Coordinates of C-alpha atoms in Angstrom, one line a residue:
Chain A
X1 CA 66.7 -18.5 -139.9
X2 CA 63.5 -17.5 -140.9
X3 CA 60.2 -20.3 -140.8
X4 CA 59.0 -21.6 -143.6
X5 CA 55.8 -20.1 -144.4
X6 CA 53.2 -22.4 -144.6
X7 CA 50.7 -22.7 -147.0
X8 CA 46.9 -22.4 -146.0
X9 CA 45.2 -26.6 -146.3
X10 CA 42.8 -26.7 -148.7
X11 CA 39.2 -27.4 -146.6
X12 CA 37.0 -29.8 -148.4
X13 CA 33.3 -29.9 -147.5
X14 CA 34.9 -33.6 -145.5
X15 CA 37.4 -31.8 -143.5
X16 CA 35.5 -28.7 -142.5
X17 CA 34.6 -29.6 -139.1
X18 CA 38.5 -30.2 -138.6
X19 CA 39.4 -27.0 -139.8
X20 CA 36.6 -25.3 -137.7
X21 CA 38.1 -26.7 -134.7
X22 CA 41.7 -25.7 -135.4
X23 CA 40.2 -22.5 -136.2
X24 CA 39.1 -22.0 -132.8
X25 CA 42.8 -23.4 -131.7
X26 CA 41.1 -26.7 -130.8
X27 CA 43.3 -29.9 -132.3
X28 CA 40.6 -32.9 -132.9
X29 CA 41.0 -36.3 -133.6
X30 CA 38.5 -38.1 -135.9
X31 CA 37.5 -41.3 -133.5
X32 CA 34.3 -43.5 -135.0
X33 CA 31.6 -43.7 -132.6
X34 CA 30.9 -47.1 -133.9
X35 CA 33.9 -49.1 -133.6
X36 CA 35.5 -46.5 -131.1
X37 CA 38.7 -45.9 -133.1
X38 CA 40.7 -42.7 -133.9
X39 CA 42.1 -42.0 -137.5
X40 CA 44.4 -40.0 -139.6
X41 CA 43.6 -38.3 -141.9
X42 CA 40.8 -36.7 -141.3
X43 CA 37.3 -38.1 -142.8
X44 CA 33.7 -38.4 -142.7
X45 CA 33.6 -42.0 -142.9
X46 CA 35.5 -44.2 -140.6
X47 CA 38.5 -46.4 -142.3
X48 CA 38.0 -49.3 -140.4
X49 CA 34.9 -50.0 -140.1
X50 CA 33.2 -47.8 -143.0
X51 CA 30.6 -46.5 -140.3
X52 CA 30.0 -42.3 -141.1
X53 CA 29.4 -41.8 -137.1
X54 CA 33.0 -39.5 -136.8
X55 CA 32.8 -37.3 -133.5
X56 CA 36.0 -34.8 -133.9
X57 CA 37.0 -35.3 -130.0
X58 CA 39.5 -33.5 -128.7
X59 CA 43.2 -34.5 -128.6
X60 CA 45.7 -34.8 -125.8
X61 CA 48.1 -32.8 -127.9
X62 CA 50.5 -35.8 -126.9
X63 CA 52.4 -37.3 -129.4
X64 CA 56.2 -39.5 -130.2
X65 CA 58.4 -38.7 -133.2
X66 CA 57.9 -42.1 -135.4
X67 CA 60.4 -40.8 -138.7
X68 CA 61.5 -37.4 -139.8
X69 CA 63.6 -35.5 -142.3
X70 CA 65.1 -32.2 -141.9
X71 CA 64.7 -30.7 -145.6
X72 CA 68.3 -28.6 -146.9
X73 CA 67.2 -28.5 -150.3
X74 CA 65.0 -25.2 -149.2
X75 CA 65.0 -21.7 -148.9
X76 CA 64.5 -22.4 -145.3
X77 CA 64.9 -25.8 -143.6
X78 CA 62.0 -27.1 -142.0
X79 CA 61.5 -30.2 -140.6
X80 CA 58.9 -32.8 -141.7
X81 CA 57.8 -35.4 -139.2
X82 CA 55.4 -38.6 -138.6
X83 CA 54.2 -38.2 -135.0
X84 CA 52.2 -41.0 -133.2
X85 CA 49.4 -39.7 -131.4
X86 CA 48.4 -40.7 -127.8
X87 CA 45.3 -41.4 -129.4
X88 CA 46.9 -43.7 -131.7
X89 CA 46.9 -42.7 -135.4
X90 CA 50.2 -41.6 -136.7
X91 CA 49.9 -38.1 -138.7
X92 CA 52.2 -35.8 -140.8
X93 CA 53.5 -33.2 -139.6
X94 CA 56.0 -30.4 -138.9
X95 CA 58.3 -30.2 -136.0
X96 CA 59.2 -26.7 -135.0
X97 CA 60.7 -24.4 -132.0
X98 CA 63.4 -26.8 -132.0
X99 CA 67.1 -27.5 -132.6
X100 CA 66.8 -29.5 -136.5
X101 CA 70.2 -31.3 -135.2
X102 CA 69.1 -32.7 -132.0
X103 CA 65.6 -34.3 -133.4
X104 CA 65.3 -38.2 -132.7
X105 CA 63.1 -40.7 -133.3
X106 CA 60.8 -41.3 -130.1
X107 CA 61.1 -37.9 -128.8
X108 CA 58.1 -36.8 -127.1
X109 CA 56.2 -33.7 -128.3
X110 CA 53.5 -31.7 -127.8
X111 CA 51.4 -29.9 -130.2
X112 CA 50.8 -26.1 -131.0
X113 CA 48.8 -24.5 -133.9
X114 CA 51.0 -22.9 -136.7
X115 CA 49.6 -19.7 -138.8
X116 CA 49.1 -20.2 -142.2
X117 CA 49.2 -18.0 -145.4
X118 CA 45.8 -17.7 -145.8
X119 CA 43.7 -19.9 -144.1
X120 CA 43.4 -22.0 -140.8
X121 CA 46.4 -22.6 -138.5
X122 CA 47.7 -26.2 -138.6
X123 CA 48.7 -28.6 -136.4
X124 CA 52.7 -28.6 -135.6
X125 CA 54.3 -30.2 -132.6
X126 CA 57.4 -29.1 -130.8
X127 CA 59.4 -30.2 -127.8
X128 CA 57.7 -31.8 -125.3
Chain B
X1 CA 44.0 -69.5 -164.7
X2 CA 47.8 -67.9 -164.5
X3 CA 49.9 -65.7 -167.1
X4 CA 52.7 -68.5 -166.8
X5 CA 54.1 -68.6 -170.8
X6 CA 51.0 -67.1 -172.5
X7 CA 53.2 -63.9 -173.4
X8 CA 56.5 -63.2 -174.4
X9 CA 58.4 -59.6 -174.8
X10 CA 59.2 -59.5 -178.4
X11 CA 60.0 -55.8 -178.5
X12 CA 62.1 -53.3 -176.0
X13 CA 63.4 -50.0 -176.5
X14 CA 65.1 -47.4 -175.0
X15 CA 65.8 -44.3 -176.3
X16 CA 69.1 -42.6 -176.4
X17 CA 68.0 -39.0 -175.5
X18 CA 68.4 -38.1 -171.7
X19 CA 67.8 -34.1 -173.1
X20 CA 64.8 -33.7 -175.6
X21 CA 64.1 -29.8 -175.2
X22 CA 63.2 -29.8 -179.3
X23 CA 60.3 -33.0 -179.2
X24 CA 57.5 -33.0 -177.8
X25 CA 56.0 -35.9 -175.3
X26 CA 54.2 -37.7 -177.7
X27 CA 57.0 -37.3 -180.6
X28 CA 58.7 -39.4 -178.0
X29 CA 56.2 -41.6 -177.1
X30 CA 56.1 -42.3 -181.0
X31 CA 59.4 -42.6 -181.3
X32 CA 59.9 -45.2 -178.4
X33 CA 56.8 -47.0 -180.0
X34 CA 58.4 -47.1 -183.5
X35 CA 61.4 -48.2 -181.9
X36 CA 59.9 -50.8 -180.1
X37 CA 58.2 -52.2 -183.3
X38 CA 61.7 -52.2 -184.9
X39 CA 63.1 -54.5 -182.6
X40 CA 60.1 -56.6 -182.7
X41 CA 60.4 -57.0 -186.7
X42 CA 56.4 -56.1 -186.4
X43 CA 54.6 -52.8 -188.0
X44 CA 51.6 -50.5 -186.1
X45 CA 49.6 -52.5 -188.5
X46 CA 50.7 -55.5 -186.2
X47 CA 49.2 -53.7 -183.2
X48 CA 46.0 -54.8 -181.5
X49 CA 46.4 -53.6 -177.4
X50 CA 48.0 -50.5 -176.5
X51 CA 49.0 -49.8 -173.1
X52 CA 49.9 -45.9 -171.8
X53 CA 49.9 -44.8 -168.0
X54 CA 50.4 -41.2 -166.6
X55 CA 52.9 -39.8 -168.7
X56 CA 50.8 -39.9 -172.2
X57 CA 49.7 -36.3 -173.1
X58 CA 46.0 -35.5 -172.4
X59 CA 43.7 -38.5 -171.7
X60 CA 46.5 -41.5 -172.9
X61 CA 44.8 -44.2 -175.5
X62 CA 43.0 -41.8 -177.4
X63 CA 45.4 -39.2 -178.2
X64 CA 48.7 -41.8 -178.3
X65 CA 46.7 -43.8 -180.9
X66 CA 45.6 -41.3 -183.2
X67 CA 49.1 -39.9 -182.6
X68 CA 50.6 -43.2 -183.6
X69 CA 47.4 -44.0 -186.3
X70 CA 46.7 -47.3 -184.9
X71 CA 43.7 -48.5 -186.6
X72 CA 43.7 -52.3 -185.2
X73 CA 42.7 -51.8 -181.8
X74 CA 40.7 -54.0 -179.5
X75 CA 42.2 -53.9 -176.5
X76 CA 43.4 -50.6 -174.4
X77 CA 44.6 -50.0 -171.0
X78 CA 45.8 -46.8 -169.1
X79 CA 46.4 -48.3 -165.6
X80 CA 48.3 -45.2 -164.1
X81 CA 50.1 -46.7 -161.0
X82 CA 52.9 -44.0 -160.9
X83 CA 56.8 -44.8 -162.3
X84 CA 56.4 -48.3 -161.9
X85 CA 53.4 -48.3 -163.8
X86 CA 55.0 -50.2 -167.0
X87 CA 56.1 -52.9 -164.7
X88 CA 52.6 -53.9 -164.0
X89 CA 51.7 -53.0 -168.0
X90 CA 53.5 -55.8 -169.0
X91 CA 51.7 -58.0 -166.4
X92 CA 48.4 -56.7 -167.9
X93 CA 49.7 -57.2 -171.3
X94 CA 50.2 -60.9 -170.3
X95 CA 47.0 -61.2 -168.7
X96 CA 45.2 -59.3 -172.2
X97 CA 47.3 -61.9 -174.3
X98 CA 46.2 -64.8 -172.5
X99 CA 42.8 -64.0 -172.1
X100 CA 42.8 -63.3 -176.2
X101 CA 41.9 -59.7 -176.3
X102 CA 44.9 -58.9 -178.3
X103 CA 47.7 -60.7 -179.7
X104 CA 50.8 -57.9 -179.8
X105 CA 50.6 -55.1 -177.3
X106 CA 52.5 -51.9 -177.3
X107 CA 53.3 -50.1 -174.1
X108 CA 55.0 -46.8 -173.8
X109 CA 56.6 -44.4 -171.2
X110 CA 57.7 -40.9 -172.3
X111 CA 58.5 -37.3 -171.1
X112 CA 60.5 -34.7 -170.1
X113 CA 60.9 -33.1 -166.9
X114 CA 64.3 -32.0 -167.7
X115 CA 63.3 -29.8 -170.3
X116 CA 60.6 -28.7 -168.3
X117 CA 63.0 -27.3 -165.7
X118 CA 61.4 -29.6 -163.0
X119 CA 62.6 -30.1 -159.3
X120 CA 60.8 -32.7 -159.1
X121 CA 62.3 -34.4 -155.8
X122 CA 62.6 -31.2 -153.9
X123 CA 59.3 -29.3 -154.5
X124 CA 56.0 -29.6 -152.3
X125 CA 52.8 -30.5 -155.5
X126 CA 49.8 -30.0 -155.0
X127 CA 48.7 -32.5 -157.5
X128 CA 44.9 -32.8 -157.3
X129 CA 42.9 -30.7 -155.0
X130 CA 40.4 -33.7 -154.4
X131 CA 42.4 -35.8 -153.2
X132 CA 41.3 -36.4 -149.4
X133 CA 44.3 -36.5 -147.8
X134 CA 45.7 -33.0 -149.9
X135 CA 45.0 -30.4 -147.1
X136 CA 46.8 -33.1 -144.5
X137 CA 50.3 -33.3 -146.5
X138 CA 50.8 -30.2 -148.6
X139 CA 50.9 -27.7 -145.8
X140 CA 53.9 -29.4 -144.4
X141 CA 56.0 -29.3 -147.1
X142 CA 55.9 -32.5 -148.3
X143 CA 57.8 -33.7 -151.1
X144 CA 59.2 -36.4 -152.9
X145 CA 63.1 -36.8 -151.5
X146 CA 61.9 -35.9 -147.5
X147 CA 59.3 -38.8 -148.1
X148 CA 61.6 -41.2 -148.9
X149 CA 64.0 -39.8 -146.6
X150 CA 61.6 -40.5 -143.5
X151 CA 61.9 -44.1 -144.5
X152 CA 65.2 -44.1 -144.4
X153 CA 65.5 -42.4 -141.0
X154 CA 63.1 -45.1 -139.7
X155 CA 64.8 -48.0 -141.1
X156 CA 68.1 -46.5 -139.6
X157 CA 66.1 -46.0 -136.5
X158 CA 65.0 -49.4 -136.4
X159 CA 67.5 -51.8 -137.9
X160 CA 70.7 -50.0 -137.6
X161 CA 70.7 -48.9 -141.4
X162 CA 73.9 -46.7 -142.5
X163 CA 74.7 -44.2 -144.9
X164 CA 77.2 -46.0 -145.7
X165 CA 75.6 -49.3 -146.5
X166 CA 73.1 -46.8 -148.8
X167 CA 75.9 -45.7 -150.5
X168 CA 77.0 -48.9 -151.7
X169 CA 74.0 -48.8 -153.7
X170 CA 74.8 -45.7 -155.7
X171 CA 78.3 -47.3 -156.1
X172 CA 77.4 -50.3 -157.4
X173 CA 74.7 -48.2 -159.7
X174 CA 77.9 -46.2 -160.9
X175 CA 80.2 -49.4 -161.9
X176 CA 77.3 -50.1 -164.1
X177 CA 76.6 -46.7 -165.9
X178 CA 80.4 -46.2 -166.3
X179 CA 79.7 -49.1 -169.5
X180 CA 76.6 -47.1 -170.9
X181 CA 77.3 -44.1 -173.0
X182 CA 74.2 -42.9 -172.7
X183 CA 74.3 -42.6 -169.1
X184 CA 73.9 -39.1 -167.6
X185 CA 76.3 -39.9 -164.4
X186 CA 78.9 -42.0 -166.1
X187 CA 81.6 -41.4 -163.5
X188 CA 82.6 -44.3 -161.0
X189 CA 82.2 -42.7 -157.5
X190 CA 83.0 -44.2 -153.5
X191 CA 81.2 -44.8 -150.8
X192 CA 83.1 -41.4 -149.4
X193 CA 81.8 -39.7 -152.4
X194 CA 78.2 -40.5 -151.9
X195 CA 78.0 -39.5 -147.9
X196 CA 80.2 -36.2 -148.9
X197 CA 77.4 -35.0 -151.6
X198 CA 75.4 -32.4 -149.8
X199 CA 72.1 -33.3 -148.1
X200 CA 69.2 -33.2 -149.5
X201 CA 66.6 -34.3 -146.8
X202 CA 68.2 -35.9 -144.0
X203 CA 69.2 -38.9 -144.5
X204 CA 69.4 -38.6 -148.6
X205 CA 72.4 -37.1 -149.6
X206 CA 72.5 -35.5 -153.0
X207 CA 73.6 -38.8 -154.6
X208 CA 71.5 -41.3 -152.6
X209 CA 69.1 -39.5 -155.1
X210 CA 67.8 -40.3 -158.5
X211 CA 68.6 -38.0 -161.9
X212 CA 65.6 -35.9 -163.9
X213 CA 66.2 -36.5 -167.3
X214 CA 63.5 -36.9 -170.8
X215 CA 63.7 -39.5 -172.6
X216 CA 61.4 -42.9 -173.0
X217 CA 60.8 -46.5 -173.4
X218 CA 58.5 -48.9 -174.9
X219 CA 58.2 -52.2 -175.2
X220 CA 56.1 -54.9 -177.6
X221 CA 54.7 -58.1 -175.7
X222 CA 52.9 -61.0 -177.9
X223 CA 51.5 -64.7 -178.4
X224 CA 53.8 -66.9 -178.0
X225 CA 52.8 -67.8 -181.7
X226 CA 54.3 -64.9 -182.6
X227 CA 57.0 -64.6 -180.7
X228 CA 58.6 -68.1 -182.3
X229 CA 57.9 -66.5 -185.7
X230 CA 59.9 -64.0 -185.0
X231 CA 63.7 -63.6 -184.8
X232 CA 64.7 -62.1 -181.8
X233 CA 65.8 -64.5 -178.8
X234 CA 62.8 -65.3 -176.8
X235 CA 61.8 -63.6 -173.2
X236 CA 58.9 -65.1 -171.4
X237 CA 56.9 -63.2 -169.0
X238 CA 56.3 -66.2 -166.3
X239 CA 54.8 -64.2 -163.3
X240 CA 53.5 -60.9 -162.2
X241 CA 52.3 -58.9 -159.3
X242 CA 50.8 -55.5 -158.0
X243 CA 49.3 -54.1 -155.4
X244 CA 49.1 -50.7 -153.6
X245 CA 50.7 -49.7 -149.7
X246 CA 49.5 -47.0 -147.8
X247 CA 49.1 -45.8 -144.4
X248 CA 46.1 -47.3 -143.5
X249 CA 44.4 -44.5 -141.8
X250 CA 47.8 -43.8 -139.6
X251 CA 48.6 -47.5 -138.7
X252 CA 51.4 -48.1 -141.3
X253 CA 55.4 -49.2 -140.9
X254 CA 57.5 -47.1 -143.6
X255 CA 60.5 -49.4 -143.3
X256 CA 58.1 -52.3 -145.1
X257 CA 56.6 -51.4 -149.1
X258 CA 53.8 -53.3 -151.3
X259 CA 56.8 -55.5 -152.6
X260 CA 56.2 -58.1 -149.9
X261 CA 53.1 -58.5 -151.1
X262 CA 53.8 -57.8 -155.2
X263 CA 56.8 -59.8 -155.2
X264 CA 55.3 -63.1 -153.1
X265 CA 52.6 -63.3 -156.1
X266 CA 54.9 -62.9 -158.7
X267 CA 57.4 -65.8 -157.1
X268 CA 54.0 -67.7 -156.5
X269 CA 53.0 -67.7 -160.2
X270 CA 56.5 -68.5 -161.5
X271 CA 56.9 -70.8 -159.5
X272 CA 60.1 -69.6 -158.4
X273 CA 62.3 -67.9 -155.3
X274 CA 64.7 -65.4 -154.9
X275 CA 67.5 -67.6 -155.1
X276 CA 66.9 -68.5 -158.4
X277 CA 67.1 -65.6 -159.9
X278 CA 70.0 -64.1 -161.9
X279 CA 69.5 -60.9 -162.2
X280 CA 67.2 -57.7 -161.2
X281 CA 66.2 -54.7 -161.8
X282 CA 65.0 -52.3 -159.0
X283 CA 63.4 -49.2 -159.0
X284 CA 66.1 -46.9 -157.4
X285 CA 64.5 -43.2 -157.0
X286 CA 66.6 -43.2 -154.0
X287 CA 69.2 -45.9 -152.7
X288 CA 66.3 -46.7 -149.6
X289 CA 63.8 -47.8 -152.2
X290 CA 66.3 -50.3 -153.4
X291 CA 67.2 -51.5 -149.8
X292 CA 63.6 -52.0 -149.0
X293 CA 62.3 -53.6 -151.9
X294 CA 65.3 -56.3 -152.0
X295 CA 64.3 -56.9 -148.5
X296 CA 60.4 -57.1 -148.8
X297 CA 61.0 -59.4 -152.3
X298 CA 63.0 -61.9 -149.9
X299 CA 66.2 -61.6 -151.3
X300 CA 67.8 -61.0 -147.9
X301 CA 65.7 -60.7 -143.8
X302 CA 63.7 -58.3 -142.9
X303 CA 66.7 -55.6 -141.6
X304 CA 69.6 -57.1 -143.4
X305 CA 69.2 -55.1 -146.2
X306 CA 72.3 -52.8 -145.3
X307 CA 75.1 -55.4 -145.2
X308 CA 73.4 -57.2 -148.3
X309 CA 74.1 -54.4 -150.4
X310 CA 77.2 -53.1 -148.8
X311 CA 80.9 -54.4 -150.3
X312 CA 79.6 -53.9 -154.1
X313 CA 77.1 -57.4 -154.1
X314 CA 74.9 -55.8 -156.3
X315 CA 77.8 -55.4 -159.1
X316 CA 78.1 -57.4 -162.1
X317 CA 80.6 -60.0 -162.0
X318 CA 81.5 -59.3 -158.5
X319 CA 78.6 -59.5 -156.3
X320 CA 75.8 -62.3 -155.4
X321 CA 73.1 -60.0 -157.2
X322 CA 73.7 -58.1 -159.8
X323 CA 71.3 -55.4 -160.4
X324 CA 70.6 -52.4 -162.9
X325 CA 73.0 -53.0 -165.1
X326 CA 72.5 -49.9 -167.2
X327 CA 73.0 -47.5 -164.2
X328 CA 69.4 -47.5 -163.5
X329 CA 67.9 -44.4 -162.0
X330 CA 70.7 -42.9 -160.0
X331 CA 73.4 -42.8 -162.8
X332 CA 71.8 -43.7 -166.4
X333 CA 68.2 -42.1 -166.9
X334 CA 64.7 -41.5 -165.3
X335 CA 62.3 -40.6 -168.2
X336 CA 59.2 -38.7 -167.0
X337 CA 60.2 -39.7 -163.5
X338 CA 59.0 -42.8 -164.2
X339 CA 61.8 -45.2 -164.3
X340 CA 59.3 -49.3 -164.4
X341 CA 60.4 -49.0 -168.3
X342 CA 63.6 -48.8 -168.2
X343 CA 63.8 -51.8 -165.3
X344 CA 62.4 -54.1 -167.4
X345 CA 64.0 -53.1 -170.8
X346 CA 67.6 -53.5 -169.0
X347 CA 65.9 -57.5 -167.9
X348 CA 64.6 -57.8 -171.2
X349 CA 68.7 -57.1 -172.1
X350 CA 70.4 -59.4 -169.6
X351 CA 67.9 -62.0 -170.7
X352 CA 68.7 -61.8 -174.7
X353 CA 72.5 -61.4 -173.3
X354 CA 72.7 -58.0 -174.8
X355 CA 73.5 -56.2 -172.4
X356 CA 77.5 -54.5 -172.1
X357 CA 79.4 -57.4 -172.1
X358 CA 81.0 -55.6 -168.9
X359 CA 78.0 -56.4 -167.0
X360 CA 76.6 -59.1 -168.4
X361 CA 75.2 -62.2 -166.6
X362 CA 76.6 -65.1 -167.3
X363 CA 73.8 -67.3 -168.0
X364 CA 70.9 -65.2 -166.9
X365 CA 68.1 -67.4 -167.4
X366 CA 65.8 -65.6 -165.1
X367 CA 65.3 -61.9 -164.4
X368 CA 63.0 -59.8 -161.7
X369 CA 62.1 -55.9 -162.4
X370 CA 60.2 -54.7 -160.0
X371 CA 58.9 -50.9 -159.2
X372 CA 57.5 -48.2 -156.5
X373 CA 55.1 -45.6 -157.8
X374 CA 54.5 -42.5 -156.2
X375 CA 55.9 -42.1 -152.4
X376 CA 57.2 -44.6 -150.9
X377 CA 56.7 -42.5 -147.3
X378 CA 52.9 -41.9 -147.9
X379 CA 50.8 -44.6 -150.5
X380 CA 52.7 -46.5 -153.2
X381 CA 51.5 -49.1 -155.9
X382 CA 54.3 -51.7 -156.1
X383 CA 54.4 -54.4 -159.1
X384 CA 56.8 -57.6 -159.8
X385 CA 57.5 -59.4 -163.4
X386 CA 58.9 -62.4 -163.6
X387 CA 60.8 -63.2 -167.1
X388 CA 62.7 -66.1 -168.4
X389 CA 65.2 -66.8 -171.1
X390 CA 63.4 -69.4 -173.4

């Protein structure tokens, strides 16, 4: 079955430096320089702690299946996932290169860059 | 200061379209608002607050009033908190009321996505480009059934959650509607009926999932002055609660939603608990979002929700809690995708006693509605009311 093509993110002047990394096939992780935790998604000022000191670090690529959903109702199925970083942060997702029937909650996966339409590939995980 | 008796509903109406292609949104609006009015025994003359969320064409207040020609005004309020946004309008209403910014307040929900040829459930939006979490969600394909799904797989995951115990929400949705003859889905159906329906997004099945029809509500909340002047029996709003749930910067437990925290304020201000009350209605956009919500408002643990709703306990006259007694979402109507109204218009029945004397409560003296807006898998506003028979 054919992938589900996936439509380009749209890049706001807040997410550019993540998409600028992913362009270069280098998946970041927002983490606050102040209070010295990782977030999802993306931003310039840190959730818990309100500082605006984000360095885009580098991420393990490491990451657990927390829910999922295979979607049927589609032209063709993908499946959409919450995966819990090593970092920390849980993030939305895809999962793909993978057998939709034998997905699980706390699988370990690993994450690759997916093309898009138009724009910069995104983060997907598959199979660890 | 608390909303406790300063505000009764004196007006609710429903209306009987589920299929509107030749009105318009506000023609329905109006006609829900007139209908409303009607029930009340009061005139748009009578009118001082008006209350409108999401659904109202263009900017809400401004065009729904000139629309309507309400010329008494002091008080307006467009709170848009998604479909359970009419829920917490009523709370506001109460709040307005007691505060004395108006003395009868008219809320309204109408639209039509069926008309409009709308998959809502099944279709990745893009709904507002600013949004800061846009370019994070709508590359995956996220949309509203595969949200709500996720929770379910996670509550499954974590509590041992069935299909099967799901399903017994839809079944017990469908004794209800098969009284209503406006419902859309009037036909009984079985457990093995709902986990045979196709899937939708793993673990939804096509009828763990809500219908898309038009249609409308409105309701007509006043001084308690007013209300005993009146002759319809007498519904008092006695506590409310809202709040919003969302996932915290990735830190967040889908099995758990802002009920906990909507519902606890509500029961605080009422004064009451769970086991009081005698009826509810609960926002069912998919059997999960009833199963967590009756956990989260404390009607069973944390996890139990499965075998709470399983062997029909949420029917009328054979269960412990009987709830949506119209057929609610899954079976009777969801107008705009929106469905707070029509929760707390099916209370306001039950509490009155005129609901289907099929489903009717015997002595329902006290009623919850409570609703989830937006996406229950990503941020949600939740709110709670609280009414009493007077």
């Amino acid at each position: 079955m054919a992938a589900r093509p996936i439509p380009a993110p749209i890049v706001t002047v807040e997410s550019e430096p993540f998409w600028n990394a992913a362009r270069e096939r280098r998946f970041v992780v927002p983490t606050c320089a102040a209070c010295g935790k990782a977030h999802w998604y993306p931003r310039a000022m840190c959730p818990f702690c309100g500082t605006e000191k984000i360095e885009w670090r580098a991420a393990s690529g490491a990451g657990t299946i927390y829910s999922f959903s295979v979607m049927r109702r589609a032209k063709e199925r993908y499946a959409i996932a919450y995966v819990t970083l090593a970092e920390g942060p849980t993030m939305l997702t895809n999962i793909v290169d993978c057998d939709f029937d034998t997905l699980r909650i706390g699988q370990s996966v690993r994450a690759v860059f997916g093309e898009t339409t138009d724009g910069p590939p995104v983060p997907l995980f598959r199979p660890a | 200061m608390t909303i406790k008796g300063k505000a009764y509903i004196a007006g609710a109406f429903e209306h009987p379209t589920r299929h509107a292609p030749d009105k318009s949104v506000a023609q329905l609006h109006a006609e829900v608002a007139l209908g409303a009015l009607a029930d009340a025994g009061l005139t748009r003359d009578d009118v001082d607050g008006y209350f409108c969320a999401g659904d109202a064409p263009g900017p809400g207040p401004a065009t729904m009033a000139e629309y309507l020609n309400l010329t008494k005004l002091r008080h307006v309020d467009s709170t848009e908190l998604g479909g359970t946004s009419y829920v917490a309008l009523a709370g506001h209403a109460a709040a307005a009321i007691a505060l004395g910014k108006c003395d009868v307040a008219l809320i309204t929900l109408a639209g039509r996505p069926r008309s409009e040829g709308m998959a809502t459930g099944t279709t990745p939006r893009l709904r507002d480009p600013n949004q800061p979490e846009a370019g994070f969600e709508f590359p995956y394909g996220l949309t509203t059934a595969n949200g709500y799904a996720m929770c379910a797989m996670r509550h499954m995951h974590q509590y041992g959650t069935t299909s099967e115990q799901l399903a017994w929400i839809k079944v017990a949705a469908s004794h209800h509607a098969q009284h209503n003859p406006n419902a859309m889905l009037p036909d009984v159906v079985t457990v093995a009926d709902v986990v045979a329906s196709p899937l939708i997004a793993d673990p939804l099945h096509r009828l763990d999932c809500c219908v898309i029809s038009d249609g409308g509500g409105a309701l007509v909340i006043v001084r308690p002055e007013i209300a005993k002047s009146l002759r319809r029996p007498g519904v008092k709003i006695v506590g409310a609660g809202e709040t919003v749930k969302h996932l915290a910067g990735g830190t967040f437990d889908l099995t758990t939603s802002g009920a906990a925290r909507s519902g606890a304020a509500a029961f605080a201000e009422a004064g009451v608990k769970p086991t009081d009350i005698k009826y509810v209605s609960i926002y069912d956009s998919f059997t999960i979002t009833v199963l967590i919500q009756l956990e989260d408002l404390g009607f069973c643990a944390k996890g139990a929700g499965g075998k709470f709703v399983s062997d029909g306990n949420l029917i009328s006259g054979a269960g412990k809690l009987p709830f949506n007694t119209d057929g609610g979402g899954l079976c009777n109507n969801h107008p705009a995708n929106r469905g707070g109204m029509t929760k707390v218009i099916e209370a306001v029945r039950q509490l009155r006693g005129e609901a289907h004397p099929a489903v009717q409560v015997k002595n329902c003296d006290l009623a919850l509605a409570q609703g989830t807006g937006m996406q229950l898998g990503t941020r949600h506003c939740s709110s709670t009311l609280i009414m009493e028979r007077e």
